[in-house]
PDB file of C-alpha atoms in Angstrom:
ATOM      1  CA  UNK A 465       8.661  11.902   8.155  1.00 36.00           C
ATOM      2  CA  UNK A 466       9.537   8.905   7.109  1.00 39.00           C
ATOM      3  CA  UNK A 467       7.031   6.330   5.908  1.00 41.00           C
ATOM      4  CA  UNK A 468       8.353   2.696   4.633  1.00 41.00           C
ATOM      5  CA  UNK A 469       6.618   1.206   7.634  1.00 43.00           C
ATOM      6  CA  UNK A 470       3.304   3.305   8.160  1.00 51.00           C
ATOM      7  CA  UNK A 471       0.254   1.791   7.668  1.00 60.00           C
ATOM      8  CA  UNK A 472      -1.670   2.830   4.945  1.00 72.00           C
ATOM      9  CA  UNK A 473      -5.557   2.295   4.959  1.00 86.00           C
ATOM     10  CA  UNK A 474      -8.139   1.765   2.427  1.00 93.00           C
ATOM     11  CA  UNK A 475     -11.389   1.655   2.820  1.00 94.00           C
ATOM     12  CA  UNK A 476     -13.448  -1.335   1.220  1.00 96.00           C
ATOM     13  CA  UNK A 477     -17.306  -0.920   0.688  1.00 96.00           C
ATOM     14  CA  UNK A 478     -19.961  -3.172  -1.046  1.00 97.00           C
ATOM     15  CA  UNK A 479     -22.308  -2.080  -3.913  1.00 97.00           C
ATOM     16  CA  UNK A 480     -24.536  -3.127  -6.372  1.00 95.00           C
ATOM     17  CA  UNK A 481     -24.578  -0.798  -9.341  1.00 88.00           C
ATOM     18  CA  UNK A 482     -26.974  -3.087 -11.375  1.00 92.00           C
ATOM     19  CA  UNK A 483     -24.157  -5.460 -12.697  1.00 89.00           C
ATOM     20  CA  UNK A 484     -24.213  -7.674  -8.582  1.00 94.00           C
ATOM     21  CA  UNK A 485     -22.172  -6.958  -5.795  1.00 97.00           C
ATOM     22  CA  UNK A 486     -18.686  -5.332  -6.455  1.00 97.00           C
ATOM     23  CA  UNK A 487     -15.944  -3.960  -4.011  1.00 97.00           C
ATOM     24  CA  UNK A 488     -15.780  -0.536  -3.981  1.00 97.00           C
ATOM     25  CA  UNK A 489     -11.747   0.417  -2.716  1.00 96.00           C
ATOM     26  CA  UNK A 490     -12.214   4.244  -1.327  1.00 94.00           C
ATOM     27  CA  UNK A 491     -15.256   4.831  -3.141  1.00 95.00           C
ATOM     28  CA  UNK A 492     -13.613   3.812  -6.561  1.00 95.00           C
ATOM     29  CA  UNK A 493     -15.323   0.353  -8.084  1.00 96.00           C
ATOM     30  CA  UNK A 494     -13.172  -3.055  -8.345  1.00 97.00           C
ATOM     31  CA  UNK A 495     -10.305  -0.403  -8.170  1.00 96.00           C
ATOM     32  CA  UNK A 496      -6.759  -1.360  -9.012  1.00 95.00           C
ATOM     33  CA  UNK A 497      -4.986  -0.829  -5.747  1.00 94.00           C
ATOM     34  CA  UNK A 498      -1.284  -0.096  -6.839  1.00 89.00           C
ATOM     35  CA  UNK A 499       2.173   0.410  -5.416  1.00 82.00           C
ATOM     36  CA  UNK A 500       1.435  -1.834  -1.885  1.00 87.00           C
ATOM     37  CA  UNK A 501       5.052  -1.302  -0.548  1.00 83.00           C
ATOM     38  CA  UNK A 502       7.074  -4.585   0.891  1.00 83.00           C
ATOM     39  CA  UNK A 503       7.629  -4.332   4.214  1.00 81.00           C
ATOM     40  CA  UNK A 504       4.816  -1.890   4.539  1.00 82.00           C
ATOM     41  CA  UNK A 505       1.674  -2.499   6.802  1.00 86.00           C
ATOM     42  CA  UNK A 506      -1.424  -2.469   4.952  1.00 90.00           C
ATOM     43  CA  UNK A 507      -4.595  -2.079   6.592  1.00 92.00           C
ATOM     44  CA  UNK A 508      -8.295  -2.540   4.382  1.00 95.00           C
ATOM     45  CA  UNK A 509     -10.971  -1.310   6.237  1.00 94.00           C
ATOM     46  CA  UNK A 510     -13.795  -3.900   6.283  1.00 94.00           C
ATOM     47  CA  UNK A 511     -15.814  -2.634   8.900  1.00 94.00           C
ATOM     48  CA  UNK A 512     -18.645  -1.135   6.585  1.00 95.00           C
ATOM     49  CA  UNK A 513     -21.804  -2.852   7.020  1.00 95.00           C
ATOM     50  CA  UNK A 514     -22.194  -3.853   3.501  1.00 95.00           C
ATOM     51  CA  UNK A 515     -19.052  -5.696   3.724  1.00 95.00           C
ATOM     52  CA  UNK A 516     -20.493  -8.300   5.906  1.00 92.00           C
ATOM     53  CA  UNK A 517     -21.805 -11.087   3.803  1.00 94.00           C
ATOM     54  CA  UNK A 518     -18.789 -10.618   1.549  1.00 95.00           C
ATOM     55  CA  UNK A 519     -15.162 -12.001   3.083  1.00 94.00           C
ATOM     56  CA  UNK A 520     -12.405  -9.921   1.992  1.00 95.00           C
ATOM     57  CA  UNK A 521      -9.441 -12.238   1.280  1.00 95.00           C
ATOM     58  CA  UNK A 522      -6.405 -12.157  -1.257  1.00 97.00           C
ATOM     59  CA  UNK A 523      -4.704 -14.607  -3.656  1.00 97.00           C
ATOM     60  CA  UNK A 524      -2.027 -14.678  -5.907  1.00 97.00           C
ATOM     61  CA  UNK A 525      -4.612 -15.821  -8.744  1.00 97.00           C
ATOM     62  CA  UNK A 526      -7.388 -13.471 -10.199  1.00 96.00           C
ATOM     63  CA  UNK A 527     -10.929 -14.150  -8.396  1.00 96.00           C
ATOM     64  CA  UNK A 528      -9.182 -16.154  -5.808  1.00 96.00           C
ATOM     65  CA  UNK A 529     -10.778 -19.536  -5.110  1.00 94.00           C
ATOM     66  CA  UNK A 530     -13.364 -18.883  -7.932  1.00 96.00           C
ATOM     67  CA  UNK A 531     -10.289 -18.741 -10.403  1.00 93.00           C
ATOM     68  CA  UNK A 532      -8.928 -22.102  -9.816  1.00 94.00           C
ATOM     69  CA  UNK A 533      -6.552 -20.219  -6.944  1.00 94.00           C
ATOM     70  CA  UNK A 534      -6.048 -20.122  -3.208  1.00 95.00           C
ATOM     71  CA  UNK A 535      -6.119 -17.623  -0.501  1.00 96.00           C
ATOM     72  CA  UNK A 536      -2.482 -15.452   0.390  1.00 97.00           C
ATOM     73  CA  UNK A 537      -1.988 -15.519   4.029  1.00 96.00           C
ATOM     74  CA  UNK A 538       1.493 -14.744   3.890  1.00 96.00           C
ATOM     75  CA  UNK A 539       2.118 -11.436   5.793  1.00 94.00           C
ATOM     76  CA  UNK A 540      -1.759 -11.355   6.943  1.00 94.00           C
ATOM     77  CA  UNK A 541      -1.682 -10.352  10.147  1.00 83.00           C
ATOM     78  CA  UNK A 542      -5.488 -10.049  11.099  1.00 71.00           C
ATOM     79  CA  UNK A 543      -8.594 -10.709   9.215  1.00 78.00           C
ATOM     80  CA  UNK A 544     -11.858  -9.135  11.693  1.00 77.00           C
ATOM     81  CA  UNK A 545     -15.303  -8.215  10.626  1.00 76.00           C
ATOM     82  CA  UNK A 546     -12.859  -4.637  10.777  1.00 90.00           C
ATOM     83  CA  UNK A 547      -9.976  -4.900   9.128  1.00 92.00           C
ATOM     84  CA  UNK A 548      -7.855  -7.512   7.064  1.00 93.00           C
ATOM     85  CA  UNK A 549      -4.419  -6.262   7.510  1.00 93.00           C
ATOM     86  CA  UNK A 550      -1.285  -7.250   5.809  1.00 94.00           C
ATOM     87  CA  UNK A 551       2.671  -6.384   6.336  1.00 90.00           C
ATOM     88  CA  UNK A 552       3.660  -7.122   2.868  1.00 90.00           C
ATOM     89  CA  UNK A 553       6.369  -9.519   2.766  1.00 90.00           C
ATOM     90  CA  UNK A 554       9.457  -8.962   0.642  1.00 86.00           C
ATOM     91  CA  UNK A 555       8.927 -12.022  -1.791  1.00 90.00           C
ATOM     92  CA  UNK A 556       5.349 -11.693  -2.322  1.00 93.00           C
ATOM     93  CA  UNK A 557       4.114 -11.612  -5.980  1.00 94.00           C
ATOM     94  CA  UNK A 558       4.521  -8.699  -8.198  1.00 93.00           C
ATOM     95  CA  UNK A 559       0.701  -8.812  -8.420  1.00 96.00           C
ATOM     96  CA  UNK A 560      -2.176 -10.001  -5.960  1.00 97.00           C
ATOM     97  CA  UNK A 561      -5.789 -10.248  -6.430  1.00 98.00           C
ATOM     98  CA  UNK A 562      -8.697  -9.030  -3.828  1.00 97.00           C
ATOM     99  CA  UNK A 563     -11.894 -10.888  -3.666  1.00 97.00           C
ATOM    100  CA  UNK A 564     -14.833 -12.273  -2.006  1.00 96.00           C
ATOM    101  CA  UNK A 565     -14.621 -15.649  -0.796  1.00 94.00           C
ATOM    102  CA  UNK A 566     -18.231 -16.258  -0.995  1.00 95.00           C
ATOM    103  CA  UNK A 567     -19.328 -14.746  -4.689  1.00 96.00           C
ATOM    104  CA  UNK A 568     -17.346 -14.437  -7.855  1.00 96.00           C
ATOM    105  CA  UNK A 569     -16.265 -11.333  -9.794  1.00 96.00           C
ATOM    106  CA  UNK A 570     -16.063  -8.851  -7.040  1.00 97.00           C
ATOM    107  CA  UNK A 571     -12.461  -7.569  -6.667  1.00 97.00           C
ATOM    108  CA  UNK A 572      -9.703  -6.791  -8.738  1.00 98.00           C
ATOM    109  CA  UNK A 573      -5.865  -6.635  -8.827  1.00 97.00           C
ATOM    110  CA  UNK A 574      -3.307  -4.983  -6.741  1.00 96.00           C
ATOM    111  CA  UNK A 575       0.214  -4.609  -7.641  1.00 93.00           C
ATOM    112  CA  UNK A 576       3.330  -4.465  -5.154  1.00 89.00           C
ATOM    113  CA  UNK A 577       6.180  -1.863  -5.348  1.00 81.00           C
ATOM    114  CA  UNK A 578       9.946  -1.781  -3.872  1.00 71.00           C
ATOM    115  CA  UNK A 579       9.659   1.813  -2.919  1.00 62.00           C
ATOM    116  CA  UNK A 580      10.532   2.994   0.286  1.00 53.00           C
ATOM    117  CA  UNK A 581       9.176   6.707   1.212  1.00 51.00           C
ATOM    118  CA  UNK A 582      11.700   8.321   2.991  1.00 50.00           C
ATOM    119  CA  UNK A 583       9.939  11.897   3.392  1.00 50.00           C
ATOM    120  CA  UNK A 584       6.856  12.258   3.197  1.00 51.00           C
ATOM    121  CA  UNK A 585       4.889  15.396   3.903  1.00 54.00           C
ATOM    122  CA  UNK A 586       7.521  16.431   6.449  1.00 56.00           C
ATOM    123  CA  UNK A 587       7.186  19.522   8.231  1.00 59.00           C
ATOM    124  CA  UNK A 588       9.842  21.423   7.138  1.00 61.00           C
ATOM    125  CA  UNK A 589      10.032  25.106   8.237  1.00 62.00           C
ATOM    126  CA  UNK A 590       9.898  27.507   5.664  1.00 65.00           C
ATOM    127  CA  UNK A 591      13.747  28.466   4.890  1.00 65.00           C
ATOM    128  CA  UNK A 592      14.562  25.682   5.829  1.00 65.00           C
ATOM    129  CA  UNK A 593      15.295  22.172   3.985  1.00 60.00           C
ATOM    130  CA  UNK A 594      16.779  18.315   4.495  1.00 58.00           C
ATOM    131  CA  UNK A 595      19.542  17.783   2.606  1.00 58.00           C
ATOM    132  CA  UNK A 596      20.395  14.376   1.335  1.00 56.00           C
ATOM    133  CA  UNK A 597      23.946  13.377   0.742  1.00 57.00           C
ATOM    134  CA  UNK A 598      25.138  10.441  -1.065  1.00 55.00           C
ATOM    135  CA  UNK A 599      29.021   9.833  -1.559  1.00 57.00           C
ATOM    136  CA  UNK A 600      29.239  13.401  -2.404  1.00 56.00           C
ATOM    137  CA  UNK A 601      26.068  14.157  -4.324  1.00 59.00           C
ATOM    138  CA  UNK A 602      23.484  16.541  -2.520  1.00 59.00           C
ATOM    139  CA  UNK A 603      19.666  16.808  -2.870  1.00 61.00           C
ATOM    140  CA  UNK A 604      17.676  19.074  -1.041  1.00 62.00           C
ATOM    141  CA  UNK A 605      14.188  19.001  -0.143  1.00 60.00           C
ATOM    142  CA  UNK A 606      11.963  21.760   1.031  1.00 58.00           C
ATOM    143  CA  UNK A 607       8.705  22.275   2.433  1.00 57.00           C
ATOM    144  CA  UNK A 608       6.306  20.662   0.708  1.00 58.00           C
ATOM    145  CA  UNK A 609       8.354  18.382  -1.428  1.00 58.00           C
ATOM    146  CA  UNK A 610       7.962  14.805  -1.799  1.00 57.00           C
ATOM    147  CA  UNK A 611      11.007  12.099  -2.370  1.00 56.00           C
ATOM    148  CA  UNK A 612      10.959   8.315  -2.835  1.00 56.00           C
ATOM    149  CA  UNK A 613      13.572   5.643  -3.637  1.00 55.00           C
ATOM    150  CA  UNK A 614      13.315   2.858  -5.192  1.00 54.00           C
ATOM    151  CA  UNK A 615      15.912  -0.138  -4.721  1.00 54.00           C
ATOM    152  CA  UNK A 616      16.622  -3.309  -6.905  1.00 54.00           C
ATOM    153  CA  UNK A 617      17.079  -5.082  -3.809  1.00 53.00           C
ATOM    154  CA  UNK A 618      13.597  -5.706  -2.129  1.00 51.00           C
ATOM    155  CA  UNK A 619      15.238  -6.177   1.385  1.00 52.00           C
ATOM    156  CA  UNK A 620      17.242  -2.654   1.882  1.00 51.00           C
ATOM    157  CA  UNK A 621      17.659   0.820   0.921  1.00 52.00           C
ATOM    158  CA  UNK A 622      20.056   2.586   3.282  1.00 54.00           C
ATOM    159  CA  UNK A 623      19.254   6.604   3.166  1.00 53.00           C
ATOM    160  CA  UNK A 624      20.691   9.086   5.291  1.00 50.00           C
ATOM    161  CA  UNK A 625      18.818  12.652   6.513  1.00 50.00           C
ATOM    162  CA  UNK A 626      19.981  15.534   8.319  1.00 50.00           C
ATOM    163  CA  UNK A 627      18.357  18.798   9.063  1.00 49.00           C
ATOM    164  CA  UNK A 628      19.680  22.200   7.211  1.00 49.00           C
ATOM    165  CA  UNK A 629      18.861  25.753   8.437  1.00 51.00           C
ATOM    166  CA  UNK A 630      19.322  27.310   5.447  1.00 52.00           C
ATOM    167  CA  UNK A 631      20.274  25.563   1.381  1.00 48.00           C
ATOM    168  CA  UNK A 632      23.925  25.519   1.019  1.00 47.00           C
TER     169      UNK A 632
END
């Protein structure tokens, strides 16, 4: 149910459409990943075959090392021939950049966000709900519904849930 700390997955493919080699993020090309959550695990699946003459890397400057930047290794916890897999950390840029360390042009941005799922596709029985309460204001949630915070401050979000039977 709740999901500030899952680890989210993306896979990353290589393809040549005509215009050279781009990254391909889930079968979208040089797509903007968005909303990476802080404190989140993200994993990018690099395990595709065409992936393996082009290192998958970040930086906090567009087209990394061919921009005049530097790799991000803050929060990278593994970098395979898999996976490259990062735990966001709480002061890392609003925006990072994807790209191949060996050829230019290939990746594209991806932006961070401070929001903190708290349900999240939750199994909740129908006629039943979770009801939220918050110095005296209630929300409820019922199957199928989706809710999300998002905090100011990057490095909490307290959020209570209990179980209902029934919507009072």
């Amino acid at each position: 149910v709740f999901g500030s700390r899952e680890n989210v997955g993306y896979a990353v493919t290589v393809y040549n459409d005509g215009g050279g080699n781009k990254y391909y993020i889930d079968g979208v090309k040089q797509d903007t990943v968005t909303g990476l959550i802080r404190g989140a695990t993200h994993t990018f699946d690099t395990s595709d075959s065409t992936v393996s003459s082009h290192p998958f890397r970040f930086s906090a400057t567009s087209n990394g090392s061919h921009g005049g930047g530097s790799e991000y290794t803050n929060g990278v916890a593994a970098i395979t021939g898999a996976a490259t897999t990062i735990t966001v950390p709480h002061d890392a840029p609003n925006t990072l950049y994807y790209y191949c360390t060996a050829h230019s042009g290939m990746g594209n941005s991806i932006t961070m966000s401070n929001v903190h799922y708290i349900i999240k596709d939750a199994p909740i029985p129908a006629g039943s709900a979770l009801q939220l309460l918050d110095g005296g204001a209630k929300m409820v949630v019922q199957n199928g519904d989706r809710m999300f915070f998002q905090s100011s401050a990057v490095t909490s979000l307290d959020v209570w849930v209990s179980r209902v039977d029934a919507i009072s």
